[in-house]
Amino acid sequence: MKMKGSRREFLKKSGSCALGMAAIATQMHHLGTMTAYAQRAIDASPLGGDDYKALVMLYWAGGNDGNNMLVPNHSDATISNYAAYSALRNTQGLAIAQASLLPIAVPRLGGLSYGLHPSLGIQTQNGTTIVNNGIHELWDLGKLAILPNVGTLVRPLTKAQYQNSSFQKPYQLFSHSDQTTQYQTSVSNTQAFTGWGGRISDRLTAGSNPNGLVPMVTSISGAQLFTSGQTTLPLAIADAGTALNSVLNPQGFGTNPTGSTLARKNAFDALRQIDLSSNYIGAASHVTDLAMQANASLQTSQEVTVTFPNTSIGRQFKQVARLIKKRLDLNVNRQIFYVQIGGFDTHTVQLSQHVSLFTQFSQAMRSFYEEMILQGISDRVTTFTMSDFGRTMNPAGSGSSVGTDHGWGNHMFVMGGAVSGGDFYGSLRPDGTGNYYPTLTLGGSDDTDTGTAPRGRWIPTTSVDQYSATLARWFGLPQDAATLSAVFPNLANFPGTYSQLGFLP
Amino acid sequence: MYPFPGGNAMPRKFMYFGIRPLAALMILSAIALSIAAQDDDPDPNSPTPILLTMNHSSRVIASPGIAKRRDDIARIAPQSFASGQNIVVFATNLDLMKGEGASAFRLYAQDSQRHVWRFTVTDIDEMSDSPGIYALTAKLNDEIGFWPEPTSAAVSLYLTWRGNASNPVKLDFGQLTDDAADLPGTVSAPLADALSQKNKSSRRVAAAAPAVNQVGYRWSGDRARFQEQTTFGMTSTQDNSIRRIGLRRWLNMQFETPYPSEAYPNDPPKPSTAPADCDNDQTVTPDVPETCYRDTYSMYKPQTWFMRESLYGNAQLRHRVAWALSQIWVTSGVDIQQGRYMVEYHKILSNNAFGNYRDLMKQMTLNPTMGAYLDMAGSTKTNPNENYAREIMQLFSIGLFMLNQDGTLQTDGNGNPIPTYDQNVVTNLTKVLTGWTYCTVAANCPNYVIGTPNYLDQLRLNNTANHDLTAKTLLTYPGSTTTNIAACTGCTGTAISTYAANSMDQALDNIFNHPNLAPYVSRTLIQQLVTSDPTPAYIGRVAAVFNNNGQGVRGDLKSVVRAILLDPEARGDAKTDPNYGKLREPVLFATNFLRAFGVRSADGTALFDGYITGRGEFTGMSQIPFMSPTVFNYYPPDYKVPGTTLLGPEFAIMNTGTSVTRANFVYRFTYNAIPIAVSAPNSPTGLSLDLTDLQTIAAGDSTANQLVDELNRRLMHGTMSSQMKAIILPAVTSITATDTLGRVRQAIYLVATSSQFQVQR
């Protein structure tokens, strides 16, 4: 942590405002990228949107097995070490070899080494690095933080409390749909019909984007509960496979319609302004209006500089980067984005699936990070991950088809120039037991299971609510009790500095 | 002023329903033909409720307490109301059925910002000395608490009943407003006028009643709406048929119509690992047939079959109800490998669409596709999987929270919903369902082929050692039976098989008899077929039929479907309740559109082959048959339209992206045929519309009025507003009259892309 402190000190002294801390920090570590630096200097001066901030949710759909993404890489006997990990997974062929782990030192745990899955680092193809170096490097740059053992919770929970049937727990644990809903709504005790991204937008749109040409929230992956608020309707558009000027373009009108085409266009638009006494018709017209308004503002496109991987998640991040580059045109000071990569429900053939999926999102995240640097805005854009749940430590099956089943607590990444990276964040159990990283013992203190065949489903130490609220606080959500309880109704159940896990200022 | 018999002219807002000159001719000539045929069908139209106002303004007559007599009502002074207060308002022009009470009504307030509040009507009393006038009591607590209190002093108040809205009236909120300050859009209906009517029936039957139809035959609006609810879209043949025999006879015929019209895809399944002659790789071993991979390892065959059956099948109602049930009992090709696997699953839906829900539950539980999708297949006592046990309760039968029989939530002393079950029930039900897996014992499994997963025969307890023999405790509720299943101590072999089968039946009975089942299933089916946010009264009427079809049978879906479709809240030429109707989901939006215009192959010589499910114009709307993204269906039944208090499940997939895709879908098929150009071997037929009949209409009327009227009839069952027509007409006539195709396309584009059409009302 000392290193990070000194870096911050330097930045304060430098007095740079327009240039993000991350930009300079990264620059210091990439002395070779002078073109990028020059580009930033050019971009930086006209930036009027000094107040701009964006949150980008990367959702791992299906329940990512964090146990193989973040692995103990030490032999300290007082805390779950590599041997403990290996003992639970190697026999069935699911353990990642220690030698292949990408080491990260964790200051909060006295500098102990943990390891990221090898696919999160540099990937080469025929001897050439593909696209970029992945997210592992960002740890040492202090731009990638990890929250171990995050999960849905109604209130802090010990194992004894978990086993007490009258103690409040999230409804329908281990169910994809319910747990996805709970991550996206940050409400785990009852069904909620708005997402926490949407609820933030409900409260910030009038103040931050009073004349925004697009909604505050954008999904590049269809309709998502996370993006819907009481009044917030998200922009939902396709990935970068479609140019921005086409994502919402009604066909058949051309660029400058005349004659009967113009008459059709005018009538098409006029029909949305009548018959609004029906609330369903009004709602449908409102959505289409929003699309038409956004379409008009997306006609001039700005292309990004970085080469993004041509994968679904790569194209989604690229589309986000395009929109961020257009933020001044779009007249928005705050934006929330949703991107998603699916395929994590690895009941079988997890090893090969992980190689593919981890490579995809790691490459896409890094490309996005670099593009934000080039846009001079990396300290104003924070990317974070969520997923349905973690998975069982105890493998399902064995051999080439080995996989894992539905679990609970899981490990999450937060990436960005504003992130105090290079460390673990989170909370401990209410009774002070546990550790940031779960204790890798089947049937042990962190496992929901007991009895003869415990599976290793970790009881989370840090709640989705704390995690989300820390992001929201940085984003500018007012911290008064009324606002917090409206956006994160269960947050007050987590005492102390519940919306300040510390990974963001 | 609101019209009473012998009263003044109709207010302008009702002029939409005025008879247009051309249509009038058609009506006159047709009434004689239609009346005789429709003897079995009563007038589908319910009267329109009227909220009574002060004599010289549109201010509602309202008091905090019930006025007993006509003189008391007349003396009620103007007053203002506040949140949480009781309010009594007075309505007339009602015709209540037996048992129809307060829950059939909803009271709405709306302010100038279009924020809407909904108040529960708690009581309704007919005035003893003035029959036909009713006092309705409500509490001014927003049911859903969505918007904060209105800030304006006056809000618009209206009463809804059976999908129709009363005249909007002025309610003073927080402070009294000036009498002269009439609220724009409100309409007076003076108490004095109502009282001056000599008898009850004339108070009841006011001039505002049936918004008589504009284009077409008597009740043709209702008939078209009926087809939107029962089929995949109106066609002229179908419409003529229903006109001849009436709704009820048509329903009875549909219950018996053979299904499917085109046989289900019937190819044998293949091994999970595609063999060399079916692996989409023609280089080493050519596939036989060349389309083998597509036909086997994708949803292509069931999807195209589904679309053909939707567009051309005769048993439309069964297909439609099966489609509705498929959105409750969800499986998906996202996780299921072979198209053929979905066929057996779909057969269960269609076989039981007019059967009993209990049979549906049993057959689904034992269906291998469901077993694979929700992991019951292979769940064992040592490695149990809770997925199916959880979802059969949460999504397929009773839901998460205790319901009243009218579908409203029960709450505990603190106003919180009451969970229907807890994790213990899930764990125990999971135990009941352990041991079942794919049928792989040749002697018992006629369709078993070694090396190929058996998705054709029901799941089987191949290894009795995998079944959990401990005691289980299931759902407990008032009157619950088969809650406790005893342990099978010391059981072996066939004793376990018998025990496991009996336990499953007991568990399914335990769920089937849960009081939530009727309101939960009834509401979901109403939402699928008729309207997104039905009144508690409507749900209650249907749930009562679900609980007992009249012959003491519970769960009879035929009776339930009939009750849903013939309910007065479903019937009527037009529905004026602003909160009535549903967004057409993409599949119905597409098929409604295509059927209205004679969809056929691209070259016009044959039927369309149904291959639309792989085309971006369609898939971009976010609803691909057999490909639900999750077990939560394409959209959840509880989804509320953002910014409103209204349930609107289909709006969950109506966003900026899909709204444009919808418009582009219409554009694509109105202006272009999909060509055959896709290379062999796939050879889809392509798709085109037959617009010749519309061109003929366009050619015969250079004003384009007839053309727009015809589209109004086909797509909007005559509800097109005069404003809407006034916008469309000049756009159509901007094209020269001789270009009839151009005019037809212009008109179709504008009607079919409009929100007015996208919402089925």
mmCIF file with all atom_site columns, C-alpha atoms in Angstrom, chain A residues 34-144:
data_model
loop_
_atom_site.group_PDB
_atom_site.id
_atom_site.type_symbol
_atom_site.label_atom_id
_atom_site.label_alt_id
_atom_site.label_comp_id
_atom_site.label_asym_id
_atom_site.label_entity_id
_atom_site.label_seq_id
_atom_site.pdbx_PDB_ins_code
_atom_site.Cartn_x
_atom_site.Cartn_y
_atom_site.Cartn_z
_atom_site.occupancy
_atom_site.B_iso_or_equiv
_atom_site.pdbx_formal_charge
_atom_site.auth_seq_id
_atom_site.auth_comp_id
_atom_site.auth_asym_id
_atom_site.auth_atom_id
_atom_site.pdbx_PDB_model_num
ATOM 1   C CA . MET A 1 34  ? 3.737   8.279   -25.640 1.00 0.00 ? 34  MET A CA 1
ATOM 2   C CA . THR A 1 35  ? 1.216   8.573   -28.415 1.00 0.00 ? 35  THR A CA 1
ATOM 3   C CA . ALA A 1 36  ? -1.434  7.806   -25.952 1.00 0.00 ? 36  ALA A CA 1
ATOM 4   C CA . TYR A 1 37  ? -0.133  10.490  -23.667 1.00 0.00 ? 37  TYR A CA 1
ATOM 5   C CA . ALA A 1 38  ? -0.110  13.022  -26.443 1.00 0.00 ? 38  ALA A CA 1
ATOM 6   C CA . GLN A 1 39  ? -3.626  12.079  -27.382 1.00 0.00 ? 39  GLN A CA 1
ATOM 7   C CA . ARG A 1 40  ? -4.750  12.586  -23.814 1.00 0.00 ? 40  ARG A CA 1
ATOM 8   C CA . ALA A 1 41  ? -3.243  16.019  -23.664 1.00 0.00 ? 41  ALA A CA 1
ATOM 9   C CA . ILE A 1 42  ? -5.254  16.971  -26.724 1.00 0.00 ? 42  ILE A CA 1
ATOM 10  C CA . ASP A 1 43  ? -8.443  15.474  -25.396 1.00 0.00 ? 43  ASP A CA 1
ATOM 11  C CA . ALA A 1 44  ? -8.008  16.889  -21.965 1.00 0.00 ? 44  ALA A CA 1
ATOM 12  C CA . SER A 1 45  ? -8.191  20.582  -22.677 1.00 0.00 ? 45  SER A CA 1
ATOM 13  C CA . PRO A 1 46  ? -11.680 20.853  -24.173 1.00 0.00 ? 46  PRO A CA 1
ATOM 14  C CA . LEU A 1 47  ? -13.233 18.525  -21.618 1.00 0.00 ? 47  LEU A CA 1
ATOM 15  C CA . GLY A 1 48  ? -16.034 20.529  -20.145 1.00 0.00 ? 48  GLY A CA 1
ATOM 16  C CA . GLY A 1 49  ? -17.549 17.546  -18.407 1.00 0.00 ? 49  GLY A CA 1
ATOM 17  C CA . ASP A 1 50  ? -15.188 17.569  -15.482 1.00 0.00 ? 50  ASP A CA 1
ATOM 18  C CA . ASP A 1 51  ? -18.031 16.374  -13.362 1.00 0.00 ? 51  ASP A CA 1
ATOM 19  C CA . TYR A 1 52  ? -18.729 13.387  -15.608 1.00 0.00 ? 52  TYR A CA 1
ATOM 20  C CA . LYS A 1 53  ? -18.882 9.944   -14.035 1.00 0.00 ? 53  LYS A CA 1
ATOM 21  C CA . ALA A 1 54  ? -19.890 6.566   -15.337 1.00 0.00 ? 54  ALA A CA 1
ATOM 22  C CA . LEU A 1 55  ? -20.515 3.180   -13.777 1.00 0.00 ? 55  LEU A CA 1
ATOM 23  C CA . VAL A 1 56  ? -20.257 0.083   -15.939 1.00 0.00 ? 56  VAL A CA 1
ATOM 24  C CA . MET A 1 57  ? -21.693 -3.168  -14.677 1.00 0.00 ? 57  MET A CA 1
ATOM 25  C CA . LEU A 1 58  ? -20.191 -6.296  -16.181 1.00 0.00 ? 58  LEU A CA 1
ATOM 26  C CA . TYR A 1 59  ? -22.558 -9.126  -15.408 1.00 0.00 ? 59  TYR A CA 1
ATOM 27  C CA . TRP A 1 60  ? -21.283 -12.713 -15.484 1.00 0.00 ? 60  TRP A CA 1
ATOM 28  C CA . ALA A 1 61  ? -24.531 -14.497 -16.290 1.00 0.00 ? 61  ALA A CA 1
ATOM 29  C CA . GLY A 1 62  ? -24.981 -18.013 -14.995 1.00 0.00 ? 62  GLY A CA 1
ATOM 30  C CA . GLY A 1 63  ? -22.981 -17.796 -11.758 1.00 0.00 ? 63  GLY A CA 1
ATOM 31  C CA . ASN A 1 64  ? -19.226 -17.484 -12.152 1.00 0.00 ? 64  ASN A CA 1
ATOM 32  C CA . ASP A 1 65  ? -17.036 -19.885 -10.200 1.00 0.00 ? 65  ASP A CA 1
ATOM 33  C CA . GLY A 1 66  ? -14.875 -17.349 -8.375  1.00 0.00 ? 66  GLY A CA 1
ATOM 34  C CA . ASN A 1 67  ? -13.092 -20.197 -6.594  1.00 0.00 ? 67  ASN A CA 1
ATOM 35  C CA . ASN A 1 68  ? -11.063 -20.823 -9.738  1.00 0.00 ? 68  ASN A CA 1
ATOM 36  C CA . MET A 1 69  ? -10.720 -17.171 -10.646 1.00 0.00 ? 69  MET A CA 1
ATOM 37  C CA . LEU A 1 70  ? -9.016  -16.113 -7.414  1.00 0.00 ? 70  LEU A CA 1
ATOM 38  C CA . VAL A 1 71  ? -6.917  -18.821 -5.739  1.00 0.00 ? 71  VAL A CA 1
ATOM 39  C CA . PRO A 1 72  ? -4.666  -18.743 -2.659  1.00 0.00 ? 72  PRO A CA 1
ATOM 40  C CA . ASN A 1 73  ? -1.095  -18.754 -3.899  1.00 0.00 ? 73  ASN A CA 1
ATOM 41  C CA . HIS A 1 74  ? 0.683   -19.055 -0.581  1.00 0.00 ? 74  HIS A CA 1
ATOM 42  C CA . SER A 1 75  ? 1.503   -21.705 1.954   1.00 0.00 ? 75  SER A CA 1
ATOM 43  C CA . ASP A 1 76  ? 0.663   -19.819 5.110   1.00 0.00 ? 76  ASP A CA 1
ATOM 44  C CA . ALA A 1 77  ? -0.779  -22.463 7.389   1.00 0.00 ? 77  ALA A CA 1
ATOM 45  C CA . THR A 1 78  ? -2.926  -20.063 9.432   1.00 0.00 ? 78  THR A CA 1
ATOM 46  C CA . ILE A 1 79  ? -5.230  -19.217 6.540   1.00 0.00 ? 79  ILE A CA 1
ATOM 47  C CA . SER A 1 80  ? -6.562  -21.262 3.658   1.00 0.00 ? 80  SER A CA 1
ATOM 48  C CA . ASN A 1 81  ? -3.623  -21.782 1.348   1.00 0.00 ? 81  ASN A CA 1
ATOM 49  C CA . TYR A 1 82  ? -2.987  -23.336 -2.023  1.00 0.00 ? 82  TYR A CA 1
ATOM 50  C CA . ALA A 1 83  ? -2.768  -26.813 -0.523  1.00 0.00 ? 83  ALA A CA 1
ATOM 51  C CA . ALA A 1 84  ? -6.217  -26.377 1.034   1.00 0.00 ? 84  ALA A CA 1
ATOM 52  C CA . TYR A 1 85  ? -7.580  -25.280 -2.324  1.00 0.00 ? 85  TYR A CA 1
ATOM 53  C CA . SER A 1 86  ? -5.881  -28.064 -4.191  1.00 0.00 ? 86  SER A CA 1
ATOM 54  C CA . ALA A 1 87  ? -7.046  -30.693 -1.732  1.00 0.00 ? 87  ALA A CA 1
ATOM 55  C CA . LEU A 1 88  ? -10.653 -29.839 -2.521  1.00 0.00 ? 88  LEU A CA 1
ATOM 56  C CA . ARG A 1 89  ? -10.362 -29.710 -6.274  1.00 0.00 ? 89  ARG A CA 1
ATOM 57  C CA . ASN A 1 90  ? -7.339  -31.554 -7.577  1.00 0.00 ? 90  ASN A CA 1
ATOM 58  C CA . THR A 1 91  ? -8.631  -35.104 -7.279  1.00 0.00 ? 91  THR A CA 1
ATOM 59  C CA . GLN A 1 92  ? -11.543 -34.359 -9.587  1.00 0.00 ? 92  GLN A CA 1
ATOM 60  C CA . GLY A 1 93  ? -9.256  -32.495 -11.954 1.00 0.00 ? 93  GLY A CA 1
ATOM 61  C CA . LEU A 1 94  ? -10.613 -29.015 -11.308 1.00 0.00 ? 94  LEU A CA 1
ATOM 62  C CA . ALA A 1 95  ? -7.646  -27.365 -9.557  1.00 0.00 ? 95  ALA A CA 1
ATOM 63  C CA . ILE A 1 96  ? -5.649  -24.713 -11.408 1.00 0.00 ? 96  ILE A CA 1
ATOM 64  C CA . ALA A 1 97  ? -1.941  -25.534 -11.246 1.00 0.00 ? 97  ALA A CA 1
ATOM 65  C CA . GLN A 1 98  ? -0.144  -23.235 -8.836  1.00 0.00 ? 98  GLN A CA 1
ATOM 66  C CA . ALA A 1 99  ? 2.620   -22.519 -11.287 1.00 0.00 ? 99  ALA A CA 1
ATOM 67  C CA . SER A 1 100 ? 0.165   -21.117 -13.810 1.00 0.00 ? 100 SER A CA 1
ATOM 68  C CA . LEU A 1 101 ? -1.500  -18.662 -11.414 1.00 0.00 ? 101 LEU A CA 1
ATOM 69  C CA . LEU A 1 102 ? -0.879  -14.976 -12.015 1.00 0.00 ? 102 LEU A CA 1
ATOM 70  C CA . PRO A 1 103 ? 0.331   -13.760 -8.634  1.00 0.00 ? 103 PRO A CA 1
ATOM 71  C CA . ILE A 1 104 ? -1.094  -10.742 -6.856  1.00 0.00 ? 104 ILE A CA 1
ATOM 72  C CA . ALA A 1 105 ? 0.119   -9.511  -3.480  1.00 0.00 ? 105 ALA A CA 1
ATOM 73  C CA . VAL A 1 106 ? -2.571  -8.519  -0.990  1.00 0.00 ? 106 VAL A CA 1
ATOM 74  C CA . PRO A 1 107 ? -1.476  -5.761  1.395   1.00 0.00 ? 107 PRO A CA 1
ATOM 75  C CA . ARG A 1 108 ? -4.524  -6.210  3.579   1.00 0.00 ? 108 ARG A CA 1
ATOM 76  C CA . LEU A 1 109 ? -3.426  -9.773  4.273   1.00 0.00 ? 109 LEU A CA 1
ATOM 77  C CA . GLY A 1 110 ? 0.125   -8.845  5.057   1.00 0.00 ? 110 GLY A CA 1
ATOM 78  C CA . GLY A 1 111 ? 1.281   -9.123  1.506   1.00 0.00 ? 111 GLY A CA 1
ATOM 79  C CA . LEU A 1 112 ? 0.191   -12.721 1.094   1.00 0.00 ? 112 LEU A CA 1
ATOM 80  C CA . SER A 1 113 ? 0.129   -13.903 -2.489  1.00 0.00 ? 113 SER A CA 1
ATOM 81  C CA . TYR A 1 114 ? -3.061  -14.897 -4.246  1.00 0.00 ? 114 TYR A CA 1
ATOM 82  C CA . GLY A 1 115 ? -3.328  -15.889 -7.856  1.00 0.00 ? 115 GLY A CA 1
ATOM 83  C CA . LEU A 1 116 ? -5.593  -14.915 -10.687 1.00 0.00 ? 116 LEU A CA 1
ATOM 84  C CA . HIS A 1 117 ? -6.698  -17.444 -13.276 1.00 0.00 ? 117 HIS A CA 1
ATOM 85  C CA . PRO A 1 118 ? -4.061  -17.569 -16.054 1.00 0.00 ? 118 PRO A CA 1
ATOM 86  C CA . SER A 1 119 ? -6.590  -16.420 -18.653 1.00 0.00 ? 119 SER A CA 1
ATOM 87  C CA . LEU A 1 120 ? -6.800  -13.033 -16.967 1.00 0.00 ? 120 LEU A CA 1
ATOM 88  C CA . GLY A 1 121 ? -3.302  -12.122 -18.065 1.00 0.00 ? 121 GLY A CA 1
ATOM 89  C CA . ILE A 1 122 ? -1.472  -11.800 -21.333 1.00 0.00 ? 122 ILE A CA 1
ATOM 90  C CA . GLN A 1 123 ? -2.846  -14.162 -23.946 1.00 0.00 ? 123 GLN A CA 1
ATOM 91  C CA . THR A 1 124 ? -0.755  -15.063 -26.917 1.00 0.00 ? 124 THR A CA 1
ATOM 92  C CA . GLN A 1 125 ? -1.835  -16.601 -30.128 1.00 0.00 ? 125 GLN A CA 1
ATOM 93  C CA . ASN A 1 126 ? 0.852   -17.928 -32.446 1.00 0.00 ? 126 ASN A CA 1
ATOM 94  C CA . GLY A 1 127 ? 3.415   -16.014 -30.433 1.00 0.00 ? 127 GLY A CA 1
ATOM 95  C CA . THR A 1 128 ? 1.609   -12.681 -30.656 1.00 0.00 ? 128 THR A CA 1
ATOM 96  C CA . THR A 1 129 ? -0.221  -10.970 -27.837 1.00 0.00 ? 129 THR A CA 1
ATOM 97  C CA . ILE A 1 130 ? -3.885  -10.876 -28.697 1.00 0.00 ? 130 ILE A CA 1
ATOM 98  C CA . VAL A 1 131 ? -5.330  -7.400  -28.491 1.00 0.00 ? 131 VAL A CA 1
ATOM 99  C CA . ASN A 1 132 ? -3.928  -6.455  -25.071 1.00 0.00 ? 132 ASN A CA 1
ATOM 100 C CA . ASN A 1 133 ? -2.492  -7.708  -21.831 1.00 0.00 ? 133 ASN A CA 1
ATOM 101 C CA . GLY A 1 134 ? -5.650  -8.490  -19.872 1.00 0.00 ? 134 GLY A CA 1
ATOM 102 C CA . ILE A 1 135 ? -6.582  -7.213  -16.433 1.00 0.00 ? 135 ILE A CA 1
ATOM 103 C CA . HIS A 1 136 ? -3.930  -8.875  -14.273 1.00 0.00 ? 136 HIS A CA 1
ATOM 104 C CA . GLU A 1 137 ? -1.460  -6.024  -14.845 1.00 0.00 ? 137 GLU A CA 1
ATOM 105 C CA . LEU A 1 138 ? -3.976  -3.532  -13.496 1.00 0.00 ? 138 LEU A CA 1
ATOM 106 C CA . TRP A 1 139 ? -3.588  -5.007  -10.015 1.00 0.00 ? 139 TRP A CA 1
ATOM 107 C CA . ASP A 1 140 ? -0.011  -3.815  -9.736  1.00 0.00 ? 140 ASP A CA 1
ATOM 108 C CA . LEU A 1 141 ? -1.020  -0.522  -11.303 1.00 0.00 ? 141 LEU A CA 1
ATOM 109 C CA . GLY A 1 142 ? -3.463  -0.092  -8.484  1.00 0.00 ? 142 GLY A CA 1
ATOM 110 C CA . LYS A 1 143 ? -6.432  0.096   -10.809 1.00 0.00 ? 143 LYS A CA 1
ATOM 111 C CA . LEU A 1 144 ? -8.014  -3.264  -10.067 1.00 0.00 ? 144 LEU A CA 1
#
